[in-house]
Amino acid sequence: MTSHTSTGPRRADPDARTSPTTATAVPSGGSGRRRHLVWLVPVLWTLALGLWGLSRQNSVWRDEAATWQVAERSPGEIWHMLGNVDVVHGLYYLLMHVLFEVFGASTTTLRLPSVLAVAVAAACVALIGRRLAGPWAGLGGGLALGLLPAVQFQLQEGRAYALVAGGGGVSTLLLVALLLAGRPARRTWPRWTAYGALVLVCALLNWLSLLILPAHAVTLWWVRSGRGVVVPWLLASGAAVAGTLPLILFSRTQSGQVSWIPPLTWHMLIGPAILVAVGVLGAWADRWNGPRAGQADLPRRVGRVGRAGRLSAAAVGLPLLAVPLLGLAAASLVQPLFLDRYVLFSMLGLALLIGAGLGAAVRVLAPRWPGTSRALVPAVIGVSALAVLPVALADRSPASRVDDVLAVAGEVSRLKRDGDAVLFVPAARRDTALVSPGAFAGLVDTALARGPVESGTLKGEEADPARIRAALLQRRRVLLVTDAAKVPGRSGSEADRAKAAVLGEEFTVVEDREVRGRRVTVYERRP
């Protein structure tokens, strides 16, 4: 084993805790089958978690409804819409359009990409953990990822955030492989090109994913990378940022879409602070993992590219966890943007550090209790799975989301009569008709002037209040689709006030149904 020197005060070497017994409990290499199990088991575990209750009792909430209705448009219609709204999700919408065309529109097609992406992320965490802290660390981190509450929520979500996390995992794995390769940049340029391309694709899915770059920069600083690594990293990162810059600039013209996000307050930082504290504990425990087999000669082997520090799970995981959260908090001081789903990929850092802590615990226990040490990771993951079971069950219930556009469409189908008018307050609640047009067949959308596809919007363009009033006065029966009383977000537009005024003056309520965050009220004209 290559000796390690230190310029600081001497302390007990964590690797000294390793013994032949430890080597048996935590094999440095292991058979090919065992090495594959380190990432394969987390992949199968994550897939099982994702496929469990995937339809969420056949419910779709408003954010997923946006994906659904846009994915059913043609590429030209999507492009027309992106000029007005949701340009930040353009690449994701085009991807989902292809999937809907090939596999058909369903909750499975809507959510399965997220399940597969998180499974890829789990494999990346496991592979990184295995290379930097040992097989038990890799196995523990890969299994832990799917149990994290933030990941569980997005695991079955028809939005792009899980895809970004999967791409972030692959780009981080590429970076680790490049740092361990110890080859001159001219021999690794295909990997650096792949790294830059992955970062770019993730940024086109959500440009806040560029916060992974400062996290990777901190890793390079942590391990004291030299020019042979820093220069190609800067080139790849710069290319990704340059490719994303037009999207960033144009999306600023649509910043009103995130105006609903509340300003950052200190209590919003409590949860992230706890996560970072857990990560710091994992980084501290990572000292007991020591250099992995094949990394003992790391400084000598990569000296040609200027690397002097030791690459560890802490050096990768802690920046990946903390830096994106801090960056998002800083950006939120300029414009409120603090939603943890925007930096879901930071949870990969937390999972890696949890795995490092488990791997260190196995190493410490192995000399005295080898049998116990082998059972530690499965036992901890099993207990953790039971502990988060209530969260998992809640996330797979329609009540976990603010509303359900399919449920309210079913109510409309039961209550409607041919020739009835239908109103949506606010206009964004028209999404239920766009996702389930069959349920609204025979109804007349009296307020609509131009449809969403024609107007290149998500909710269409409504007529002026006078025309809405005149159209309503020609109807005997009106169905109003709106939010449930307990759900915030009622619009105060002039058109919506005109709708409410006519219904209050000229109509009376004959039936009122509330279902999963939305409400259907039936009005009939007064004699």
Short mmCIF file of C-alpha atoms in Angstrom, two decimals:
data_model
loop_
_atom_site.label_atom_id
_atom_site.label_comp_id
_atom_site.label_asym_id
_atom_site.label_seq_id
_atom_site.Cartn_x
_atom_site.Cartn_y
_atom_site.Cartn_z
CA MET A 1 0.00 0.00 0.00
CA THR A 2 1.29 3.47 -0.86
CA SER A 3 2.00 5.53 2.24
CA HIS A 4 0.38 8.94 2.73
CA THR A 5 2.17 11.94 4.11
CA SER A 6 0.64 14.91 5.86
CA THR A 7 1.94 18.35 6.65
CA GLY A 8 -0.55 18.84 9.49
CA PRO A 9 -0.65 17.35 13.00
CA ARG A 10 -0.50 13.61 13.08
CA ARG A 11 -3.72 11.82 13.97
CA ALA A 12 -4.93 8.28 13.93
CA ASP A 13 -5.23 7.04 10.39
CA PRO A 14 -8.84 5.97 9.79
CA ASP A 15 -7.51 3.27 7.47
CA ALA A 16 -5.72 1.74 10.41
CA ARG A 17 -9.11 0.48 11.51
CA THR A 18 -9.14 -1.78 8.50
CA SER A 19 -7.99 -5.36 9.06
CA PRO A 20 -8.01 -8.57 7.07
CA THR A 21 -11.42 -9.23 8.55
CA THR A 22 -12.58 -5.85 7.29
CA ALA A 23 -11.29 -6.67 3.85
CA THR A 24 -13.45 -9.77 3.86
CA ALA A 25 -16.54 -7.84 4.95
CA VAL A 26 -15.89 -4.97 2.56
CA PRO A 27 -14.19 -6.40 -0.52
CA SER A 28 -12.20 -3.88 -2.45
CA GLY A 29 -12.89 -5.44 -5.77
CA GLY A 30 -14.97 -8.57 -5.52
CA SER A 31 -16.23 -10.79 -8.25
CA GLY A 32 -17.74 -9.28 -11.38
CA ARG A 33 -21.18 -10.42 -10.26
CA ARG A 34 -20.82 -8.73 -6.87
CA ARG A 35 -19.58 -5.51 -8.45
CA HIS A 36 -22.60 -5.43 -10.74
CA LEU A 37 -24.96 -6.05 -7.82
CA VAL A 38 -23.74 -2.84 -6.17
CA TRP A 39 -25.54 -0.77 -8.83
CA LEU A 40 -28.08 -3.30 -10.10
CA VAL A 41 -29.80 -3.77 -6.74
CA PRO A 42 -30.41 0.00 -6.29
CA VAL A 43 -31.74 0.20 -9.85
CA LEU A 44 -34.24 -2.61 -9.25
CA TRP A 45 -35.14 -1.16 -5.84
CA THR A 46 -35.80 2.28 -7.33
CA LEU A 47 -37.81 0.83 -10.21
CA ALA A 48 -39.95 -1.09 -7.72
CA LEU A 49 -40.58 2.08 -5.71
CA GLY A 50 -41.42 4.00 -8.87
CA LEU A 51 -43.78 1.43 -10.38
CA TRP A 52 -45.61 0.94 -7.08
CA GLY A 53 -48.82 2.96 -7.33
CA LEU A 54 -47.64 4.74 -10.49
CA SER A 55 -51.13 5.78 -11.63
CA ARG A 56 -51.78 7.40 -8.25
CA GLN A 57 -55.35 6.07 -8.38
CA ASN A 58 -55.70 7.44 -11.90
CA SER A 59 -55.15 11.06 -10.89
CA VAL A 60 -53.34 13.92 -12.61
CA TRP A 61 -52.73 17.28 -10.97
CA ARG A 62 -52.42 20.72 -12.56
CA ASP A 63 -48.65 20.70 -13.23
CA GLU A 64 -48.85 17.29 -14.89
CA ALA A 65 -51.93 18.45 -16.79
CA ALA A 66 -49.76 21.11 -18.42
CA THR A 67 -47.36 18.40 -19.60
CA TRP A 68 -50.25 16.25 -20.82
CA GLN A 69 -52.08 18.90 -22.84
CA VAL A 70 -48.91 20.33 -24.43
CA ALA A 71 -47.53 16.88 -25.29
CA GLU A 72 -50.66 16.21 -27.35
CA ARG A 73 -49.97 19.21 -29.60
CA SER A 74 -47.90 19.04 -32.75
CA PRO A 75 -44.25 20.21 -32.70
CA GLY A 76 -45.28 23.35 -34.61
CA GLU A 77 -48.01 24.12 -32.08
CA ILE A 78 -45.60 23.53 -29.20
CA TRP A 79 -43.07 25.88 -30.80
CA HIS A 80 -45.79 28.52 -31.22
CA MET A 81 -46.69 28.21 -27.53
CA LEU A 82 -43.10 28.46 -26.33
CA GLY A 83 -42.89 31.96 -27.75
CA ASN A 84 -45.53 33.00 -25.22
CA VAL A 85 -45.21 30.70 -22.22
CA ASP A 86 -43.23 27.83 -20.67
CA VAL A 87 -40.14 28.14 -22.85
CA VAL A 88 -38.08 26.74 -19.95
CA HIS A 89 -39.88 23.41 -20.42
CA GLY A 90 -39.70 23.35 -24.21
CA LEU A 91 -37.30 20.42 -24.61
CA TYR A 92 -39.22 18.36 -22.08
CA TYR A 93 -42.52 19.02 -23.86
CA LEU A 94 -41.04 17.92 -27.18
CA LEU A 95 -39.71 14.75 -25.57
CA MET A 96 -43.09 13.96 -24.04
CA HIS A 97 -44.79 14.66 -27.37
CA VAL A 98 -42.67 11.92 -28.95
CA LEU A 99 -43.47 9.50 -26.13
CA PHE A 100 -47.20 10.25 -26.31
CA GLU A 101 -47.11 9.69 -30.07
CA VAL A 102 -45.33 6.36 -29.71
CA PHE A 103 -46.93 4.92 -26.56
CA GLY A 104 -50.16 6.87 -26.27
CA ALA A 105 -51.32 9.34 -23.63
CA SER A 106 -51.61 7.72 -20.20
CA THR A 107 -50.41 8.19 -16.65
CA THR A 108 -47.81 5.49 -17.29
CA THR A 109 -46.34 7.29 -20.30
CA LEU A 110 -46.50 10.54 -18.35
CA ARG A 111 -44.57 9.32 -15.29
CA LEU A 112 -42.42 6.40 -16.37
CA PRO A 113 -39.60 8.66 -17.71
CA SER A 114 -39.18 10.05 -14.21
CA VAL A 115 -39.01 6.56 -12.72
CA LEU A 116 -36.34 5.50 -15.21
CA ALA A 117 -34.36 8.71 -14.67
CA VAL A 118 -34.25 8.27 -10.88
CA ALA A 119 -33.20 4.64 -11.39
CA VAL A 120 -30.30 5.91 -13.51
CA ALA A 121 -29.44 8.41 -10.77
CA ALA A 122 -29.45 5.61 -8.18
CA ALA A 123 -27.05 3.59 -10.33
CA CYS A 124 -24.74 6.61 -10.62
CA VAL A 125 -24.73 7.16 -6.84
CA ALA A 126 -23.95 3.48 -6.32
CA LEU A 127 -21.10 3.49 -8.84
CA ILE A 128 -19.58 6.69 -7.46
CA GLY A 129 -19.89 5.40 -3.90
CA ARG A 130 -18.31 2.08 -4.80
CA ARG A 131 -15.34 3.72 -6.51
CA LEU A 132 -14.70 6.28 -3.78
CA ALA A 133 -15.78 4.59 -0.54
CA GLY A 134 -16.33 0.90 -1.20
CA PRO A 135 -19.15 -1.42 -2.22
CA TRP A 136 -21.17 -1.04 0.96
CA ALA A 137 -21.10 2.73 0.58
CA GLY A 138 -22.20 2.44 -3.03
CA LEU A 139 -24.97 0.00 -2.23
CA GLY A 140 -26.21 2.04 0.73
CA GLY A 141 -26.19 5.33 -1.18
CA GLY A 142 -27.94 3.88 -4.20
CA LEU A 143 -30.68 2.34 -2.05
CA ALA A 144 -31.06 5.47 0.08
CA LEU A 145 -31.72 7.78 -2.87
CA GLY A 146 -35.19 6.39 -3.61
CA LEU A 147 -36.21 6.73 0.04
CA LEU A 148 -35.51 10.46 0.35
CA PRO A 149 -38.88 12.27 0.63
CA ALA A 150 -38.07 14.88 -2.03
CA VAL A 151 -37.04 12.13 -4.43
CA GLN A 152 -40.10 10.01 -3.64
CA PHE A 153 -42.36 12.92 -4.58
CA GLN A 154 -40.67 13.55 -7.94
CA LEU A 155 -40.16 9.85 -8.64
CA GLN A 156 -43.72 9.64 -9.97
CA GLU A 157 -44.14 13.15 -11.34
CA GLY A 158 -44.85 13.99 -14.97
CA ARG A 159 -42.36 16.87 -15.02
CA ALA A 160 -38.70 17.27 -15.96
CA TYR A 161 -37.05 17.46 -12.53
CA ALA A 162 -36.31 13.73 -12.19
CA LEU A 163 -34.81 13.70 -15.68
CA VAL A 164 -32.48 16.50 -14.66
CA ALA A 165 -31.47 14.50 -11.58
CA GLY A 166 -30.68 11.50 -13.75
CA GLY A 167 -28.56 13.63 -16.06
CA GLY A 168 -26.84 15.22 -13.08
CA GLY A 169 -25.94 11.78 -11.79
CA VAL A 170 -24.41 10.73 -15.10
CA SER A 171 -22.44 13.99 -15.45
CA THR A 172 -21.09 13.62 -11.90
CA LEU A 173 -20.12 10.00 -12.59
CA LEU A 174 -18.30 11.16 -15.73
CA LEU A 175 -16.45 13.81 -13.73
CA VAL A 176 -15.35 11.25 -11.12
CA ALA A 177 -14.20 8.87 -13.86
CA LEU A 178 -12.19 11.67 -15.48
CA LEU A 179 -10.56 12.61 -12.18
CA LEU A 180 -9.62 9.00 -11.54
CA ALA A 181 -8.40 8.37 -15.06
CA GLY A 182 -5.23 10.43 -14.65
CA ARG A 183 -4.82 10.92 -18.40
CA PRO A 184 -3.91 14.06 -20.34
CA ALA A 185 -6.84 16.06 -21.67
CA ARG A 186 -6.10 15.14 -25.30
CA ARG A 187 -6.86 11.49 -24.48
CA THR A 188 -10.06 12.23 -22.53
CA TRP A 189 -11.70 14.81 -24.78
CA PRO A 190 -14.57 12.46 -25.78
CA ARG A 191 -15.53 12.15 -22.10
CA TRP A 192 -15.24 15.87 -21.55
CA THR A 193 -17.42 16.43 -24.62
CA ALA A 194 -20.00 14.00 -23.24
CA TYR A 195 -19.84 15.79 -19.88
CA GLY A 196 -20.50 19.18 -21.48
CA ALA A 197 -23.30 17.77 -23.64
CA LEU A 198 -25.02 16.23 -20.61
CA VAL A 199 -24.83 19.46 -18.66
CA LEU A 200 -26.26 21.30 -21.66
CA VAL A 201 -29.17 18.88 -22.10
CA CYS A 202 -30.01 19.11 -18.40
CA ALA A 203 -29.89 22.91 -18.60
CA LEU A 204 -32.28 22.88 -21.56
CA LEU A 205 -34.64 20.81 -19.42
CA ASN A 206 -34.26 23.26 -16.52
CA TRP A 207 -31.55 25.90 -16.67
CA LEU A 208 -31.26 26.07 -12.88
CA SER A 209 -29.51 22.71 -13.22
CA LEU A 210 -26.43 24.75 -14.16
CA LEU A 211 -25.96 25.07 -10.40
CA ILE A 212 -24.31 21.67 -10.65
CA LEU A 213 -21.29 23.39 -12.23
CA PRO A 214 -20.26 25.37 -9.13
CA ALA A 215 -20.74 22.16 -7.12
CA HIS A 216 -18.33 20.37 -9.44
CA ALA A 217 -15.99 23.35 -9.26
CA VAL A 218 -15.82 23.00 -5.48
CA THR A 219 -14.96 19.33 -5.92
CA LEU A 220 -12.09 20.26 -8.26
CA TRP A 221 -10.87 22.81 -5.70
CA TRP A 222 -11.24 20.28 -2.86
CA VAL A 223 -8.95 17.77 -4.58
CA ARG A 224 -6.59 20.53 -5.81
CA SER A 225 -6.96 19.74 -9.50
CA GLY A 226 -4.35 21.08 -11.86
CA ARG A 227 -4.56 22.67 -15.29
CA GLY A 228 -4.87 19.34 -17.07
CA VAL A 229 -8.27 18.88 -15.43
CA VAL A 230 -9.41 22.45 -14.82
CA VAL A 231 -8.90 23.67 -18.39
CA PRO A 232 -10.99 20.98 -20.13
CA TRP A 233 -13.62 21.30 -17.39
CA LEU A 234 -13.82 25.04 -17.99
CA LEU A 235 -14.15 24.49 -21.74
CA ALA A 236 -16.90 21.90 -21.35
CA SER A 237 -18.76 23.96 -18.74
CA GLY A 238 -18.39 27.17 -20.71
CA ALA A 239 -19.82 25.50 -23.81
CA ALA A 240 -22.83 24.26 -21.81
CA VAL A 241 -23.47 27.70 -20.33
CA ALA A 242 -23.10 29.37 -23.73
CA GLY A 243 -25.55 26.92 -25.26
CA THR A 244 -28.08 27.66 -22.51
CA LEU A 245 -27.67 31.44 -22.48
CA PRO A 246 -30.27 32.18 -25.21
CA LEU A 247 -32.85 30.14 -23.27
CA ILE A 248 -31.99 31.93 -20.03
CA LEU A 249 -32.31 35.37 -21.60
CA PHE A 250 -35.55 34.61 -23.41
CA SER A 251 -37.11 32.94 -20.38
CA ARG A 252 -36.65 36.17 -18.45
CA THR A 253 -39.38 37.66 -20.64
CA GLN A 254 -41.73 35.02 -19.18
CA SER A 255 -40.71 35.50 -15.56
CA GLY A 256 -44.31 36.21 -14.60
CA GLN A 257 -44.88 32.46 -14.63
CA VAL A 258 -42.97 32.11 -11.35
CA SER A 259 -44.46 35.19 -9.72
CA TRP A 260 -46.51 32.93 -7.44
CA ILE A 261 -43.39 31.63 -5.64
CA PRO A 262 -43.20 33.28 -2.19
CA PRO A 263 -40.17 35.34 -1.15
CA LEU A 264 -37.41 33.51 0.67
CA THR A 265 -37.76 33.48 4.45
CA TRP A 266 -35.54 31.97 7.11
CA HIS A 267 -38.00 29.18 7.97
CA MET A 268 -37.83 27.97 4.35
CA LEU A 269 -34.15 27.22 4.97
CA ILE A 270 -34.67 24.99 8.00
CA GLY A 271 -35.26 21.83 5.97
CA PRO A 272 -32.26 22.34 3.67
CA ALA A 273 -30.09 23.18 6.68
CA ILE A 274 -31.02 19.85 8.29
CA LEU A 275 -30.18 18.00 5.08
CA VAL A 276 -26.80 19.71 4.86
CA ALA A 277 -26.12 18.86 8.51
CA VAL A 278 -26.84 15.19 7.77
CA GLY A 279 -24.51 15.46 4.81
CA VAL A 280 -21.75 16.94 6.95
CA LEU A 281 -22.03 13.95 9.31
CA GLY A 282 -21.70 11.62 6.34
CA ALA A 283 -18.66 13.54 5.12
CA TRP A 284 -17.08 13.32 8.58
CA ALA A 285 -17.69 9.55 8.68
CA ASP A 286 -16.18 9.20 5.22
CA ARG A 287 -12.73 9.58 6.83
CA TRP A 288 -12.99 5.93 7.89
CA ASN A 289 -13.46 4.74 4.33
CA GLY A 290 -9.94 5.70 3.24
CA PRO A 291 -8.57 5.34 -0.29
CA ARG A 292 -10.15 2.53 -2.25
CA ALA A 293 -8.19 -0.22 -3.93
CA GLY A 294 -6.86 1.10 -7.21
CA GLN A 295 -6.65 4.61 -5.74
CA ALA A 296 -3.66 4.02 -3.50
CA ASP A 297 -1.35 5.29 -6.25
CA LEU A 298 -3.77 8.03 -7.27
CA PRO A 299 -1.56 11.08 -6.60
CA ARG A 300 1.40 9.57 -8.48
CA ARG A 301 -0.72 8.35 -11.36
CA VAL A 302 -2.51 11.63 -11.99
CA GLY A 303 0.45 13.83 -11.22
CA ARG A 304 0.77 14.45 -14.92
CA VAL A 305 -2.47 16.42 -14.87
CA GLY A 306 -1.67 18.24 -11.65
CA ARG A 307 -3.87 16.43 -9.10
CA ALA A 308 -2.58 16.27 -5.55
CA GLY A 309 -5.61 15.76 -3.27
CA ARG A 310 -7.55 12.60 -2.55
CA LEU A 311 -10.87 12.21 -4.31
CA SER A 312 -13.45 10.98 -1.80
CA ALA A 313 -17.19 10.62 -1.38
CA ALA A 314 -17.12 13.72 0.82
CA ALA A 315 -15.31 15.75 -1.85
CA VAL A 316 -18.03 14.88 -4.37
CA GLY A 317 -21.15 14.54 -2.24
CA LEU A 318 -20.96 17.53 0.10
CA PRO A 319 -20.55 20.17 -2.66
CA LEU A 320 -23.24 18.44 -4.74
CA LEU A 321 -25.62 18.68 -1.78
CA ALA A 322 -24.83 22.11 -0.38
CA VAL A 323 -23.76 24.31 -3.31
CA PRO A 324 -26.96 24.06 -5.42
CA LEU A 325 -29.12 24.76 -2.35
CA LEU A 326 -27.00 27.77 -1.42
CA GLY A 327 -26.97 28.97 -5.03
CA LEU A 328 -30.75 28.71 -5.31
CA ALA A 329 -31.15 30.58 -2.01
CA ALA A 330 -28.85 33.33 -3.27
CA ALA A 331 -30.76 33.59 -6.56
CA SER A 332 -34.01 33.82 -4.60
CA LEU A 333 -32.81 37.02 -2.97
CA VAL A 334 -33.04 38.62 -6.42
CA GLN A 335 -36.23 36.84 -7.55
CA PRO A 336 -38.15 34.29 -5.47
CA LEU A 337 -37.28 30.86 -6.90
CA PHE A 338 -36.71 28.70 -3.83
CA LEU A 339 -38.41 25.39 -4.61
CA ASP A 340 -36.44 22.28 -3.73
CA ARG A 341 -37.55 20.50 -6.90
CA TYR A 342 -35.49 22.95 -8.95
CA VAL A 343 -32.34 21.42 -7.45
CA LEU A 344 -33.57 17.87 -6.96
CA PHE A 345 -30.20 16.66 -8.24
CA SER A 346 -28.62 17.88 -4.99
CA MET A 347 -30.25 14.89 -3.29
CA LEU A 348 -27.73 12.69 -5.09
CA GLY A 349 -25.06 14.30 -2.93
CA LEU A 350 -27.04 13.53 0.21
CA ALA A 351 -27.54 9.90 -0.83
CA LEU A 352 -23.83 9.55 -1.59
CA LEU A 353 -22.91 10.90 1.84
CA ILE A 354 -25.44 8.63 3.55
CA GLY A 355 -23.84 5.73 1.73
CA ALA A 356 -20.39 6.89 2.82
CA GLY A 357 -21.56 6.95 6.42
CA LEU A 358 -22.95 3.43 6.13
CA GLY A 359 -19.76 2.22 4.48
CA ALA A 360 -17.69 3.72 7.30
CA ALA A 361 -19.90 2.05 9.89
CA VAL A 362 -19.36 -1.31 8.19
CA ARG A 363 -15.60 -0.80 8.27
CA VAL A 364 -15.62 0.08 11.96
CA LEU A 365 -17.81 -2.89 12.93
CA ALA A 366 -16.19 -5.47 10.68
CA PRO A 367 -13.09 -6.30 12.81
CA ARG A 368 -15.17 -7.34 15.83
CA TRP A 369 -18.52 -8.30 14.34
CA PRO A 370 -18.08 -9.31 10.69
CA GLY A 371 -21.49 -10.94 10.47
CA THR A 372 -23.21 -7.89 11.93
CA SER A 373 -21.33 -5.57 9.60
CA ARG A 374 -22.57 -7.42 6.52
CA ALA A 375 -26.17 -7.05 7.70
CA LEU A 376 -25.84 -3.37 8.61
CA VAL A 377 -26.69 -1.78 5.26
CA PRO A 378 -29.71 -4.04 4.51
CA ALA A 379 -30.96 -3.54 8.06
CA VAL A 380 -30.65 0.26 7.99
CA ILE A 381 -32.31 0.49 4.58
CA GLY A 382 -35.10 -1.83 5.74
CA VAL A 383 -35.77 0.18 8.90
CA SER A 384 -35.63 3.43 6.92
CA ALA A 385 -38.11 2.07 4.39
CA LEU A 386 -40.53 1.27 7.20
CA ALA A 387 -39.98 4.69 8.75
CA VAL A 388 -40.82 6.54 5.52
CA LEU A 389 -43.68 4.19 4.61
CA PRO A 390 -46.35 6.73 5.67
CA VAL A 391 -44.70 9.33 3.41
CA ALA A 392 -44.52 6.84 0.55
CA LEU A 393 -48.19 5.93 0.93
CA ALA A 394 -49.19 9.58 1.08
CA ASP A 395 -47.18 10.44 -2.05
CA ARG A 396 -49.04 7.72 -3.96
CA SER A 397 -52.42 9.12 -2.98
CA PRO A 398 -54.29 11.77 -5.02
CA ALA A 399 -54.45 13.85 -1.83
CA SER A 400 -50.68 14.38 -2.03
CA ARG A 401 -51.26 16.88 -4.85
CA VAL A 402 -53.20 20.10 -4.72
CA ASP A 403 -55.90 18.90 -7.13
CA ASP A 404 -56.90 16.25 -9.67
CA VAL A 405 -58.03 17.26 -13.16
CA LEU A 406 -59.29 13.77 -14.03
CA ALA A 407 -61.56 13.51 -10.98
CA VAL A 408 -63.26 16.83 -11.66
CA ALA A 409 -63.69 15.84 -15.31
CA GLY A 410 -65.57 12.77 -14.13
CA GLU A 411 -67.89 14.94 -12.05
CA VAL A 412 -68.56 17.22 -15.02
CA SER A 413 -69.39 14.18 -17.17
CA ARG A 414 -71.97 13.05 -14.60
CA LEU A 415 -73.57 16.46 -14.06
CA LYS A 416 -73.67 17.88 -17.60
CA ARG A 417 -76.52 18.08 -20.07
CA ASP A 418 -76.07 18.72 -23.77
CA GLY A 419 -76.14 22.43 -24.52
CA ASP A 420 -75.07 23.50 -21.02
CA ALA A 421 -72.54 26.29 -20.69
CA VAL A 422 -69.26 25.71 -18.85
CA LEU A 423 -67.10 28.32 -17.14
CA PHE A 424 -63.61 28.06 -15.66
CA VAL A 425 -62.45 30.28 -12.80
CA PRO A 426 -59.62 31.05 -13.10
CA ALA A 427 -59.13 30.38 -16.80
CA ALA A 428 -56.21 28.05 -15.99
CA ARG A 429 -58.74 25.50 -14.69
CA ARG A 430 -59.58 24.87 -18.34
CA ASP A 431 -56.76 22.32 -18.16
CA THR A 432 -59.25 19.65 -17.09
CA ALA A 433 -61.14 20.04 -20.38
CA LEU A 434 -57.90 19.92 -22.36
CA VAL A 435 -56.78 16.68 -20.72
CA SER A 436 -60.27 15.04 -20.81
CA PRO A 437 -62.12 16.60 -23.76
CA GLY A 438 -64.58 13.72 -23.90
CA ALA A 439 -65.99 14.64 -20.51
CA PHE A 440 -66.86 18.11 -21.81
CA ALA A 441 -68.41 17.02 -25.10
CA GLY A 442 -71.72 18.78 -25.68
CA LEU A 443 -70.84 21.72 -23.42
CA VAL A 444 -70.30 25.29 -24.63
CA ASP A 445 -67.28 27.19 -23.30
CA THR A 446 -69.02 30.57 -23.37
CA ALA A 447 -66.07 32.64 -22.16
CA LEU A 448 -63.49 31.33 -24.63
CA ALA A 449 -62.54 33.60 -27.52
CA ARG A 450 -59.44 31.74 -28.81
CA GLY A 451 -58.46 28.24 -27.81
CA PRO A 452 -55.13 27.38 -26.17
CA VAL A 453 -53.67 25.84 -29.34
CA GLU A 454 -54.74 28.72 -31.57
CA SER A 455 -53.55 31.38 -29.12
CA GLY A 456 -50.31 29.57 -28.28
CA THR A 457 -51.08 29.49 -24.55
CA LEU A 458 -51.90 26.97 -21.84
CA LYS A 459 -55.36 28.29 -21.00
CA GLY A 460 -56.61 30.13 -24.10
CA GLU A 461 -57.79 33.70 -24.42
CA GLU A 462 -61.16 34.73 -23.01
CA ALA A 463 -63.62 37.29 -24.33
CA ASP A 464 -64.17 40.66 -22.73
CA PRO A 465 -66.56 40.82 -19.74
CA ALA A 466 -69.46 42.29 -21.76
CA ARG A 467 -69.40 39.44 -24.26
CA ILE A 468 -69.15 36.87 -21.49
CA ARG A 469 -72.18 38.39 -19.78
CA ALA A 470 -74.21 38.43 -22.97
CA ALA A 471 -73.33 34.82 -23.78
CA LEU A 472 -74.26 33.62 -20.29
CA LEU A 473 -77.64 35.33 -20.41
CA GLN A 474 -78.53 33.13 -23.37
CA ARG A 475 -78.04 29.94 -21.32
CA ARG A 476 -80.43 28.17 -18.99
CA ARG A 477 -77.83 26.03 -17.23
CA VAL A 478 -74.15 26.64 -16.41
CA LEU A 479 -71.44 24.42 -14.93
CA LEU A 480 -68.69 26.30 -13.09
CA VAL A 481 -65.33 24.55 -12.63
CA THR A 482 -63.12 26.21 -10.04
CA ASP A 483 -60.82 25.54 -7.11
CA ALA A 484 -62.09 24.03 -3.90
CA ALA A 485 -62.57 26.57 -1.15
CA LYS A 486 -59.48 25.41 0.72
CA VAL A 487 -57.18 25.71 -2.32
CA PRO A 488 -55.59 29.14 -2.90
CA GLY A 489 -55.12 30.67 -6.32
CA ARG A 490 -58.49 32.18 -7.32
CA SER A 491 -58.03 34.71 -10.08
CA GLY A 492 -59.14 38.31 -9.70
CA SER A 493 -59.34 39.11 -13.42
CA GLU A 494 -62.12 41.28 -14.80
CA ALA A 495 -63.47 38.35 -16.80
CA ASP A 496 -63.71 36.19 -13.68
CA ARG A 497 -65.43 38.95 -11.75
CA ALA A 498 -67.93 39.31 -14.59
CA LYS A 499 -68.64 35.57 -14.50
CA ALA A 500 -69.25 35.69 -10.75
CA ALA A 501 -71.50 38.74 -11.06
CA VAL A 502 -73.77 37.23 -13.74
CA LEU A 503 -74.06 33.92 -11.91
CA GLY A 504 -74.92 35.68 -8.66
CA GLU A 505 -77.51 37.99 -10.22
CA GLU A 506 -79.21 35.77 -12.78
CA PHE A 507 -78.65 32.16 -11.68
CA THR A 508 -79.20 30.00 -8.64
CA VAL A 509 -77.12 27.05 -7.39
CA VAL A 510 -78.82 23.68 -7.80
CA GLU A 511 -75.87 21.36 -7.18
CA ASP A 512 -72.37 21.72 -5.76
CA ARG A 513 -69.68 19.03 -5.78
CA GLU A 514 -66.16 19.21 -4.39
CA VAL A 515 -63.65 16.58 -5.43
CA ARG A 516 -59.88 16.39 -4.86
CA GLY A 517 -59.10 20.08 -4.70
CA ARG A 518 -61.59 21.27 -7.31
CA ARG A 519 -65.24 22.17 -7.35
CA VAL A 520 -68.09 21.81 -9.83
CA THR A 521 -71.14 23.99 -9.23
CA VAL A 522 -74.30 23.72 -11.33
CA TYR A 523 -76.31 26.91 -11.85
CA GLU A 524 -79.79 27.26 -13.36
CA ARG A 525 -81.36 30.46 -14.65
CA ARG A 526 -83.85 32.11 -12.33
CA PRO A 527 -87.40 32.49 -13.64
#
